């Protein structure tokens, strides 16, 4: 029999599960969210569904308005209808009509080019209209979900039209990836954005930081005593960070062929994982304290020289093969990819962090499309015991302890231990000790974008990349990109659906091997 409280929660559509917290219903200042590129793919698949889920949780501010901006000539009603369709198709929850009607009813649309001054006048009117109706100043959140060439154009136009600051409300700018294509372009983008906005108004998205499993890395490290004594060069032998995908590039050839695996994932998501895994404990979890510690890690990673790149980085491209039992084409056969493209769809690097904690420990990072399966994980391998006194005979595969942080899927943490095989002999074999989100919390985690959008409304920048982090990440990647651009040797290939190119093993130090994907 359900308690009265459970019945009330059920009636309200909130799951009656004591292990489910969901996104906290903290008071958030009334906000008008403006999405530039509101009819684009990201808004369609991620942003609008995430906003719906926040509304469903009751996590949106009580007063919330959304203005979509893009070039398409749509009425408010057309945009509202598109938003309904996006939510119906991509929301992780089946939409509730009442919640959806109320959310969509507060959506407006402004059409125009991002470089057209009159569009910003119309946008200004639309935001002021909401303020007038409510007799208060809403916070303004400008979300740039457009082609990257428009990021500085929009930021500057917002400044020119007096939209970047408000006397009675907070104004914030959210910038999607990619944040530049190399160090120079990132510096230039930061310079142009910061000529209009203050750094504390700017939220650079890296959606990996919105993943529950990534945030849990901080909790695992800094709320448990067990790991810290081991978390250093004396006990850690090597670390592997893998983001494997089984998908190809889909219809994104236009973007992907100019980007490649290093820019698309390693420069941002994987270096973020590296920072969180290896940073010192921040004094507090305030945005700047955390980011101060993170960026120190990247400053301790010596960038390679163009000459040393072949020793520390490998790239490759997928050839035709099979994934999930289906034959799939090679990268060069994908629609929109030039026949002579040398863009890498796989990249692996070996980095070192030259500080007291990590000197000498190799960090292997790899990412590829069209690999055997989708899986993002961090494997921290400890050093072997100095002497194994147990009988080797009949012991199966004794390996050093490994802590695996599974970012996705099968989110969780597992620690491999060596255990005795039951019986009269002292034979041993590896076993796993596991924590799985699915079983411990019995709930679906919020999507990364839900948490991140909420944080932008709260003004909490902890889970966003600061300007110096982005620049330090490019400083590490730039020489690799330069060396690859100069290199004319044939690009290594790997079959779609495989473990990646053989050449990746070149990066490994003696005794190390890549974990199976
Ligand atoms: C994006 C990349 O940033 O991350 C994509 O542009 C990639 O190419 C995606 O597929 C992976 O995200 P996730 O959350 O599926 O690991």
Coordinates of N, CA and C in Angstrom, one line a residue, residues 48-222:
X48 N 15.7 21.2 -26.8 CA 14.2 21.3 -26.5 C 13.8 20.2 -25.7
X49 N 14.2 18.9 -26.0 CA 13.8 17.8 -25.1 C 14.4 18.0 -23.7
X50 N 15.6 18.5 -23.6 CA 16.1 18.7 -22.2 C 15.3 19.7 -21.5
X51 N 14.9 20.8 -22.1 CA 14.1 21.8 -21.5 C 12.8 21.3 -21.1
X52 N 12.2 20.4 -21.9 CA 10.9 19.8 -21.5 C 11.1 19.0 -20.3
X53 N 12.2 18.2 -20.2 CA 12.4 17.3 -19.0 C 12.6 18.2 -17.8
X54 N 13.3 19.3 -17.9 CA 13.4 20.2 -16.7 C 12.0 20.7 -16.3
X55 N 11.2 21.0 -17.3 CA 9.8 21.4 -17.0 C 9.1 20.3 -16.3
X56 N 9.2 19.1 -16.8 CA 8.6 17.9 -16.2 C 9.0 17.7 -14.8
X57 N 10.3 17.9 -14.5 CA 10.8 17.7 -13.1 C 10.4 18.9 -12.2
X58 N 9.8 19.9 -12.8 CA 9.6 21.1 -11.9 C 10.8 21.9 -11.6
X59 N 11.9 21.7 -12.4 CA 13.2 22.3 -12.2 C 13.4 23.7 -12.9
X60 N 12.5 24.0 -13.8 CA 12.6 25.3 -14.5 C 12.1 26.3 -13.6
X61 N 12.6 27.6 -13.8 CA 12.1 28.6 -12.9 C 10.5 28.7 -13.1
X62 N 9.9 29.2 -12.1 CA 8.4 29.3 -12.2 C 8.0 30.1 -13.4
X63 N 8.7 31.2 -13.6 CA 8.5 32.0 -14.8 C 9.6 31.7 -15.8
X64 N 9.2 31.2 -16.9 CA 10.3 30.8 -17.9 C 9.7 31.1 -19.3
X65 N 10.5 31.8 -20.1 CA 10.1 32.0 -21.5 C 11.2 31.5 -22.4
X66 N 10.8 31.2 -23.6 CA 11.9 30.7 -24.6 C 11.6 31.4 -25.9
X67 N 12.7 32.0 -26.5 CA 12.6 32.6 -27.8 C 13.5 31.9 -28.7
X68 N 13.0 31.3 -29.8 CA 13.8 30.6 -30.8 C 14.2 31.7 -31.9
X69 N 15.4 31.6 -32.3 CA 15.9 32.5 -33.3 C 16.5 31.7 -34.4
X70 N 16.1 31.9 -35.7 CA 16.9 31.3 -36.8 C 16.4 32.0 -38.1
X71 N 17.0 31.6 -39.2 CA 16.7 32.2 -40.4 C 15.4 31.8 -41.0
X72 N 15.0 30.6 -40.7 CA 13.7 30.1 -41.3 C 12.6 31.0 -41.0
X73 N 11.7 31.2 -42.0 CA 10.6 32.1 -41.8 C 9.4 31.3 -41.2
X74 N 9.3 31.4 -39.9 CA 8.2 30.7 -39.2 C 7.4 31.6 -38.3
X75 N 6.2 31.2 -38.1 CA 5.4 32.0 -37.1 C 5.7 31.4 -35.7
X76 N 5.2 32.0 -34.6 CA 5.3 31.5 -33.3 C 4.7 30.1 -33.3
X77 N 3.5 30.0 -33.9 CA 2.8 28.7 -33.9 C 3.6 27.6 -34.6
X78 N 4.2 27.9 -35.8 CA 5.0 26.9 -36.5 C 6.1 26.4 -35.6
X79 N 6.8 27.4 -34.9 CA 7.9 27.0 -34.0 C 7.4 26.1 -32.9
X80 N 6.3 26.5 -32.3 CA 5.8 25.8 -31.2 C 5.5 24.3 -31.6
X81 N 4.9 24.2 -32.9 CA 4.6 22.9 -33.4 C 5.9 22.1 -33.6
X82 N 6.9 22.7 -34.1 CA 8.2 22.0 -34.3 C 8.8 21.6 -32.9
X83 N 8.6 22.5 -31.9 CA 9.2 22.1 -30.6 C 8.4 20.9 -30.0
X84 N 7.1 20.9 -30.2 CA 6.3 19.7 -29.8 C 6.9 18.4 -30.4
X85 N 7.1 18.5 -31.7 CA 7.6 17.3 -32.4 C 9.0 16.9 -31.9
X86 N 9.9 17.8 -31.7 CA 11.2 17.5 -31.2 C 11.1 16.8 -29.9
X87 N 10.2 17.3 -29.0 CA 10.1 16.8 -27.7 C 9.5 15.4 -27.7
X88 N 8.4 15.3 -28.6 CA 7.8 14.0 -28.7 C 8.8 12.9 -29.2
X89 N 9.7 13.3 -30.1 CA 10.6 12.3 -30.6 C 11.8 12.0 -29.7
X90 N 12.3 13.0 -29.1 CA 13.6 12.8 -28.4 C 13.6 12.9 -26.8
X91 N 12.4 13.3 -26.3 CA 12.4 13.4 -24.8 C 12.6 12.0 -24.2
X92 N 13.3 11.9 -23.1 CA 13.5 10.6 -22.4 C 12.3 10.2 -21.7
X93 N 11.3 11.2 -21.5 CA 10.1 10.8 -20.9 C 9.0 11.0 -21.9
X94 N 7.9 10.3 -21.8 CA 6.7 10.5 -22.6 C 6.2 11.9 -22.2
X95 N 6.0 12.8 -23.1 CA 5.5 14.1 -22.6 C 4.1 14.1 -22.0
X96 N 4.0 14.9 -21.0 CA 2.7 15.0 -20.3 C 2.0 16.3 -20.9
X97 N 0.8 16.1 -21.4 CA 0.2 17.2 -22.2 C 0.1 18.5 -21.4
X98 N -0.2 18.5 -20.1 CA -0.3 19.7 -19.4 C 1.0 20.4 -19.3
X99 N 2.1 19.7 -19.0 CA 3.4 20.3 -18.9 C 3.8 20.9 -20.2
X100 N 3.6 20.1 -21.3 CA 4.0 20.5 -22.6 C 3.2 21.7 -23.1
X101 N 1.9 21.7 -22.9 CA 1.1 22.9 -23.3 C 1.6 24.1 -22.6
X102 N 1.9 24.0 -21.4 CA 2.3 25.2 -20.6 C 3.7 25.7 -21.1
X103 N 4.6 24.7 -21.3 CA 5.9 25.1 -21.8 C 5.9 25.8 -23.2
X104 N 5.2 25.1 -24.1 CA 5.1 25.5 -25.5 C 4.4 26.9 -25.6
X105 N 3.4 27.1 -24.7 CA 2.7 28.3 -24.7 C 3.6 29.5 -24.4
X106 N 4.7 29.3 -23.8 CA 5.6 30.4 -23.5 C 6.8 30.5 -24.5
X107 N 6.6 29.9 -25.7 CA 7.7 30.0 -26.7 C 7.3 31.0 -27.8
X108 N 8.3 31.8 -28.2 CA 8.1 32.7 -29.2 C 9.2 32.5 -30.3
X109 N 9.0 33.1 -31.4 CA 10.0 32.9 -32.5 C 10.4 34.2 -33.2
X110 N 11.6 34.4 -33.4 CA 12.1 35.6 -34.1 C 12.9 35.1 -35.3
X111 N 12.5 35.5 -36.5 CA 13.2 35.0 -37.7 C 14.2 36.1 -38.2
X112 N 15.3 35.7 -38.7 CA 16.2 36.7 -39.3 C 17.6 36.1 -39.3
X113 N 18.5 36.8 -40.1 CA 19.9 36.3 -40.2 C 20.6 36.8 -38.9
X114 N 21.7 36.1 -38.6 CA 22.4 36.4 -37.4 C 23.2 37.7 -37.5
X115 N 23.4 38.1 -38.8 CA 24.2 39.4 -39.0 C 23.2 40.5 -39.5
X116 N 22.0 40.4 -39.2 CA 21.0 41.4 -39.6 C 20.6 42.2 -38.4
X117 N 20.9 43.5 -38.5 CA 20.7 44.4 -37.3 C 19.2 44.4 -36.9
X118 N 18.3 44.4 -37.9 CA 16.9 44.5 -37.6 C 16.4 43.3 -36.8
X119 N 17.1 42.1 -37.0 CA 16.7 40.9 -36.2 C 16.9 41.2 -34.7
X120 N 18.0 41.8 -34.4 CA 18.3 42.1 -33.0 C 17.3 43.1 -32.4
X121 N 16.8 44.0 -33.2 CA 15.7 44.9 -32.7 C 14.5 44.1 -32.4
X122 N 14.1 43.2 -33.3 CA 12.9 42.4 -33.0 C 13.1 41.5 -31.8
X123 N 14.3 41.0 -31.7 CA 14.6 40.1 -30.5 C 14.5 41.0 -29.2
X124 N 15.0 42.2 -29.2 CA 15.0 43.0 -28.1 C 13.5 43.3 -27.7
X125 N 12.7 43.6 -28.7 CA 11.3 43.8 -28.4 C 10.7 42.6 -27.8
X126 N 11.0 41.4 -28.3 CA 10.4 40.2 -27.8 C 10.8 40.0 -26.3
X127 N 12.0 40.2 -26.0 CA 12.4 40.0 -24.6 C 11.8 41.1 -23.7
X128 N 11.7 42.3 -24.2 CA 11.1 43.4 -23.4 C 9.6 43.1 -23.2
X129 N 9.0 42.5 -24.2 CA 7.5 42.2 -24.1 C 7.3 41.3 -22.9
X130 N 8.1 40.3 -22.8 CA 8.0 39.3 -21.7 C 8.1 40.1 -20.3
X131 N 9.1 41.0 -20.3 CA 9.3 41.8 -19.1 C 8.1 42.6 -18.7
X132 N 7.6 43.3 -19.8 CA 6.5 44.2 -19.6 C 5.3 43.4 -19.0
X133 N 4.9 42.3 -19.7 CA 3.8 41.5 -19.3 C 3.9 41.1 -17.8
X134 N 5.1 40.7 -17.4 CA 5.3 40.2 -16.0 C 5.6 41.3 -15.0
X135 N 5.8 42.5 -15.6 CA 6.2 43.6 -14.7 C 7.5 43.3 -13.9
X136 N 8.4 42.7 -14.5 CA 9.7 42.4 -13.9 C 10.8 42.2 -15.0
X137 N 12.0 42.2 -14.5 CA 13.1 41.9 -15.5 C 13.5 40.4 -15.4
X138 N 13.3 39.7 -16.5 CA 13.8 38.3 -16.5 C 15.3 38.3 -16.8
X139 N 16.0 37.3 -16.2 CA 17.3 37.1 -16.6 C 17.3 36.7 -18.0
X140 N 18.4 37.0 -18.7 CA 18.5 36.6 -20.2 C 19.6 35.6 -20.4
X141 N 19.3 34.6 -21.1 CA 20.3 33.6 -21.4 C 20.3 33.4 -22.9
X142 N 21.4 33.7 -23.5 CA 21.6 33.6 -24.9 C 22.4 32.4 -25.3
X143 N 21.7 31.4 -25.9 CA 22.4 30.1 -26.2 C 22.8 30.1 -27.7
X144 N 24.1 30.0 -27.9 CA 24.6 30.0 -29.3 C 24.7 28.5 -29.8
X145 N 23.7 28.1 -30.5 CA 23.7 26.7 -31.0 C 23.7 26.8 -32.6
X146 N 24.6 27.6 -33.1 CA 24.7 27.9 -34.5 C 26.0 27.4 -35.1
X147 N 26.2 27.6 -36.4 CA 27.5 27.3 -36.9 C 28.5 28.2 -36.2
X148 N 29.7 27.6 -35.9 CA 30.7 28.4 -35.1 C 31.1 29.7 -35.6
X149 N 31.0 29.9 -36.9 CA 31.4 31.2 -37.5 C 30.5 32.3 -37.0
X150 N 29.3 32.0 -36.5 CA 28.4 33.0 -36.0 C 28.6 33.3 -34.6
X151 N 29.4 32.5 -33.8 CA 29.5 32.8 -32.4 C 30.0 34.3 -32.1
X152 N 31.1 34.7 -32.7 CA 31.5 36.1 -32.4 C 30.6 37.1 -33.0
X153 N 30.0 36.8 -34.2 CA 29.1 37.7 -34.8 C 27.9 38.0 -33.9
X154 N 27.3 36.9 -33.3 CA 26.2 37.1 -32.5 C 26.6 37.9 -31.2
X155 N 27.7 37.4 -30.6 CA 28.1 38.0 -29.3 C 28.3 39.6 -29.5
X156 N 29.0 39.9 -30.6 CA 29.2 41.4 -30.9 C 27.9 42.1 -31.2
X157 N 27.0 41.4 -31.9 CA 25.7 42.1 -32.2 C 24.9 42.3 -31.0
X158 N 24.9 41.3 -30.1 CA 24.2 41.5 -28.8 C 24.7 42.7 -28.0
X159 N 26.1 42.9 -28.1 CA 26.7 44.0 -27.4 C 26.2 45.3 -28.1
X160 N 26.3 45.3 -29.4 CA 25.9 46.6 -30.1 C 24.4 47.0 -29.9
X161 N 23.6 46.0 -29.7 CA 22.2 46.3 -29.5 C 21.8 46.4 -28.0
X162 N 22.8 46.5 -27.2 CA 22.5 46.8 -25.7 C 21.9 45.5 -25.1
X163 N 22.2 44.3 -25.6 CA 21.5 43.2 -25.0 C 22.5 42.4 -24.1
X164 N 23.8 42.8 -24.0 CA 24.7 42.0 -23.3 C 24.8 42.2 -21.8
X165 N 24.2 43.3 -21.4 CA 24.1 43.6 -20.0 C 22.7 44.2 -19.7
X166 N 22.4 44.1 -18.4 CA 21.1 44.6 -18.0 C 21.2 45.1 -16.6
X167 N 20.7 46.3 -16.3 CA 20.8 46.8 -14.9 C 20.2 46.0 -13.9
X168 N 19.0 45.4 -14.2 CA 18.2 44.7 -13.2 C 18.2 43.2 -13.3
X169 N 18.9 42.7 -14.3 CA 18.9 41.2 -14.5 C 20.3 40.7 -14.9
X170 N 20.5 39.4 -14.7 CA 21.7 38.8 -15.2 C 21.6 38.3 -16.6
X171 N 22.6 38.6 -17.4 CA 22.7 38.2 -18.8 C 23.8 37.2 -18.9
X172 N 23.5 36.1 -19.6 CA 24.6 35.1 -19.8 C 24.6 34.6 -21.2
X173 N 25.8 34.1 -21.6 CA 26.0 33.6 -23.0 C 26.5 32.2 -22.9
X174 N 25.8 31.3 -23.6 CA 26.2 29.9 -23.6 C 26.7 29.6 -25.0
X175 N 28.0 29.1 -25.1 CA 28.6 28.9 -26.4 C 28.8 27.4 -26.5
X176 N 28.3 26.9 -27.7 CA 28.4 25.4 -27.9 C 29.8 25.1 -28.5
X177 N 30.2 23.9 -28.6 CA 31.4 23.5 -29.3 C 31.2 23.6 -30.8
X178 N 32.2 23.6 -31.6 CA 33.6 23.7 -31.2 C 34.0 25.1 -30.9
X179 N 34.9 25.2 -29.9 CA 35.4 26.5 -29.5 C 36.7 26.7 -30.1
X180 N 36.7 27.2 -31.4 CA 37.9 27.3 -32.2 C 38.3 26.1 -32.9
X181 N 39.2 26.2 -33.8 CA 39.7 25.0 -34.5 C 41.2 24.8 -34.2
X182 N 41.8 25.8 -33.5 CA 43.2 25.7 -33.0 C 43.4 26.8 -32.0
X183 N 44.6 26.9 -31.5 CA 44.8 27.9 -30.4 C 44.6 29.3 -30.9
X184 N 45.1 29.6 -32.1 CA 44.9 31.0 -32.5 C 43.4 31.4 -32.7
X185 N 42.6 30.5 -33.3 CA 41.2 30.8 -33.5 C 40.5 30.8 -32.1
X186 N 40.9 30.0 -31.2 CA 40.2 30.0 -29.9 C 40.6 31.3 -29.1
X187 N 41.8 31.8 -29.3 CA 42.2 33.1 -28.6 C 41.4 34.2 -29.2
X188 N 41.3 34.2 -30.6 CA 40.5 35.2 -31.2 C 39.1 35.2 -30.8
X189 N 38.5 34.0 -30.7 CA 37.1 33.9 -30.3 C 36.9 34.4 -28.9
X190 N 37.8 34.0 -28.0 CA 37.7 34.5 -26.6 C 37.8 36.0 -26.6
X191 N 38.8 36.5 -27.4 CA 39.0 38.0 -27.4 C 37.7 38.7 -27.9
X192 N 37.1 38.2 -28.9 CA 35.9 38.9 -29.4 C 34.7 38.7 -28.4
X193 N 34.5 37.5 -27.9 CA 33.4 37.4 -26.9 C 33.6 38.2 -25.7
X194 N 34.9 38.2 -25.2 CA 35.2 38.9 -23.9 C 35.3 40.4 -24.1
X195 N 35.2 40.9 -25.4 CA 35.2 42.3 -25.6 C 33.8 42.8 -25.3
X196 N 32.8 41.9 -25.2 CA 31.4 42.3 -25.0 C 31.0 41.8 -23.6
X197 N 31.3 40.5 -23.3 CA 30.8 39.9 -22.1 C 31.9 39.7 -21.1
X198 N 31.6 39.7 -19.8 CA 32.7 39.3 -18.8 C 32.8 37.8 -18.8
X199 N 34.0 37.3 -18.4 CA 34.2 35.9 -18.4 C 33.1 35.2 -17.5
X200 N 32.7 35.8 -16.4 CA 31.7 35.1 -15.6 C 30.3 35.1 -16.2
X201 N 30.1 35.8 -17.3 CA 28.8 35.6 -18.0 C 28.9 34.5 -19.1
X202 N 30.1 34.0 -19.3 CA 30.2 33.1 -20.5 C 30.2 31.6 -20.0
X203 N 29.4 30.8 -20.6 CA 29.4 29.4 -20.3 C 29.7 28.5 -21.6
X204 N 30.9 28.0 -21.6 CA 31.3 27.2 -22.8 C 31.0 25.7 -22.5
X205 N 30.1 25.2 -23.4 CA 29.6 23.9 -23.1 C 30.6 22.8 -23.5
X206 N 30.7 21.8 -22.6 CA 31.3 20.6 -23.0 C 30.4 19.5 -22.4
X207 N 29.6 18.9 -23.2 CA 28.5 18.2 -22.6 C 28.9 17.0 -21.8
X208 N 30.2 16.6 -21.9 CA 30.7 15.5 -21.1 C 30.6 15.9 -19.6
X209 N 30.8 17.2 -19.3 CA 30.8 17.6 -17.9 C 29.4 17.5 -17.3
X210 N 28.4 17.4 -18.2 CA 27.0 17.3 -17.7 C 26.6 15.8 -17.4
X211 N 27.5 14.9 -17.8 CA 27.2 13.5 -17.5 C 27.3 13.2 -16.1
X212 N 26.4 12.4 -15.5 CA 26.4 12.1 -14.1 C 27.7 11.3 -13.7
X213 N 28.1 10.4 -14.6 CA 29.3 9.6 -14.3 C 30.5 10.5 -14.3
X214 N 30.6 11.6 -15.0 CA 31.7 12.4 -15.0 C 31.8 13.2 -13.7
X215 N 30.6 13.7 -13.3 CA 30.5 14.5 -12.0 C 30.8 13.5 -10.9
X216 N 30.4 12.3 -11.0 CA 30.7 11.3 -9.9 C 32.2 11.0 -9.8
X217 N 33.0 11.3 -10.8 CA 34.4 11.1 -10.7 C 34.9 12.0 -9.6
X218 N 34.4 13.2 -9.5 CA 34.8 14.2 -8.4 C 34.4 13.6 -7.1
X219 N 33.2 13.1 -7.0 CA 32.7 12.6 -5.7 C 33.5 11.3 -5.3
X220 N 33.7 10.4 -6.3 CA 34.5 9.2 -6.0 C 35.9 9.6 -5.4
X221 N 36.5 10.6 -6.1 CA 37.9 10.9 -5.6 C 37.9 11.7 -4.3
X222 N 37.0 12.7 -4.2 CA 37.1 13.6 -3.1 C 36.1 13.4 -1.9

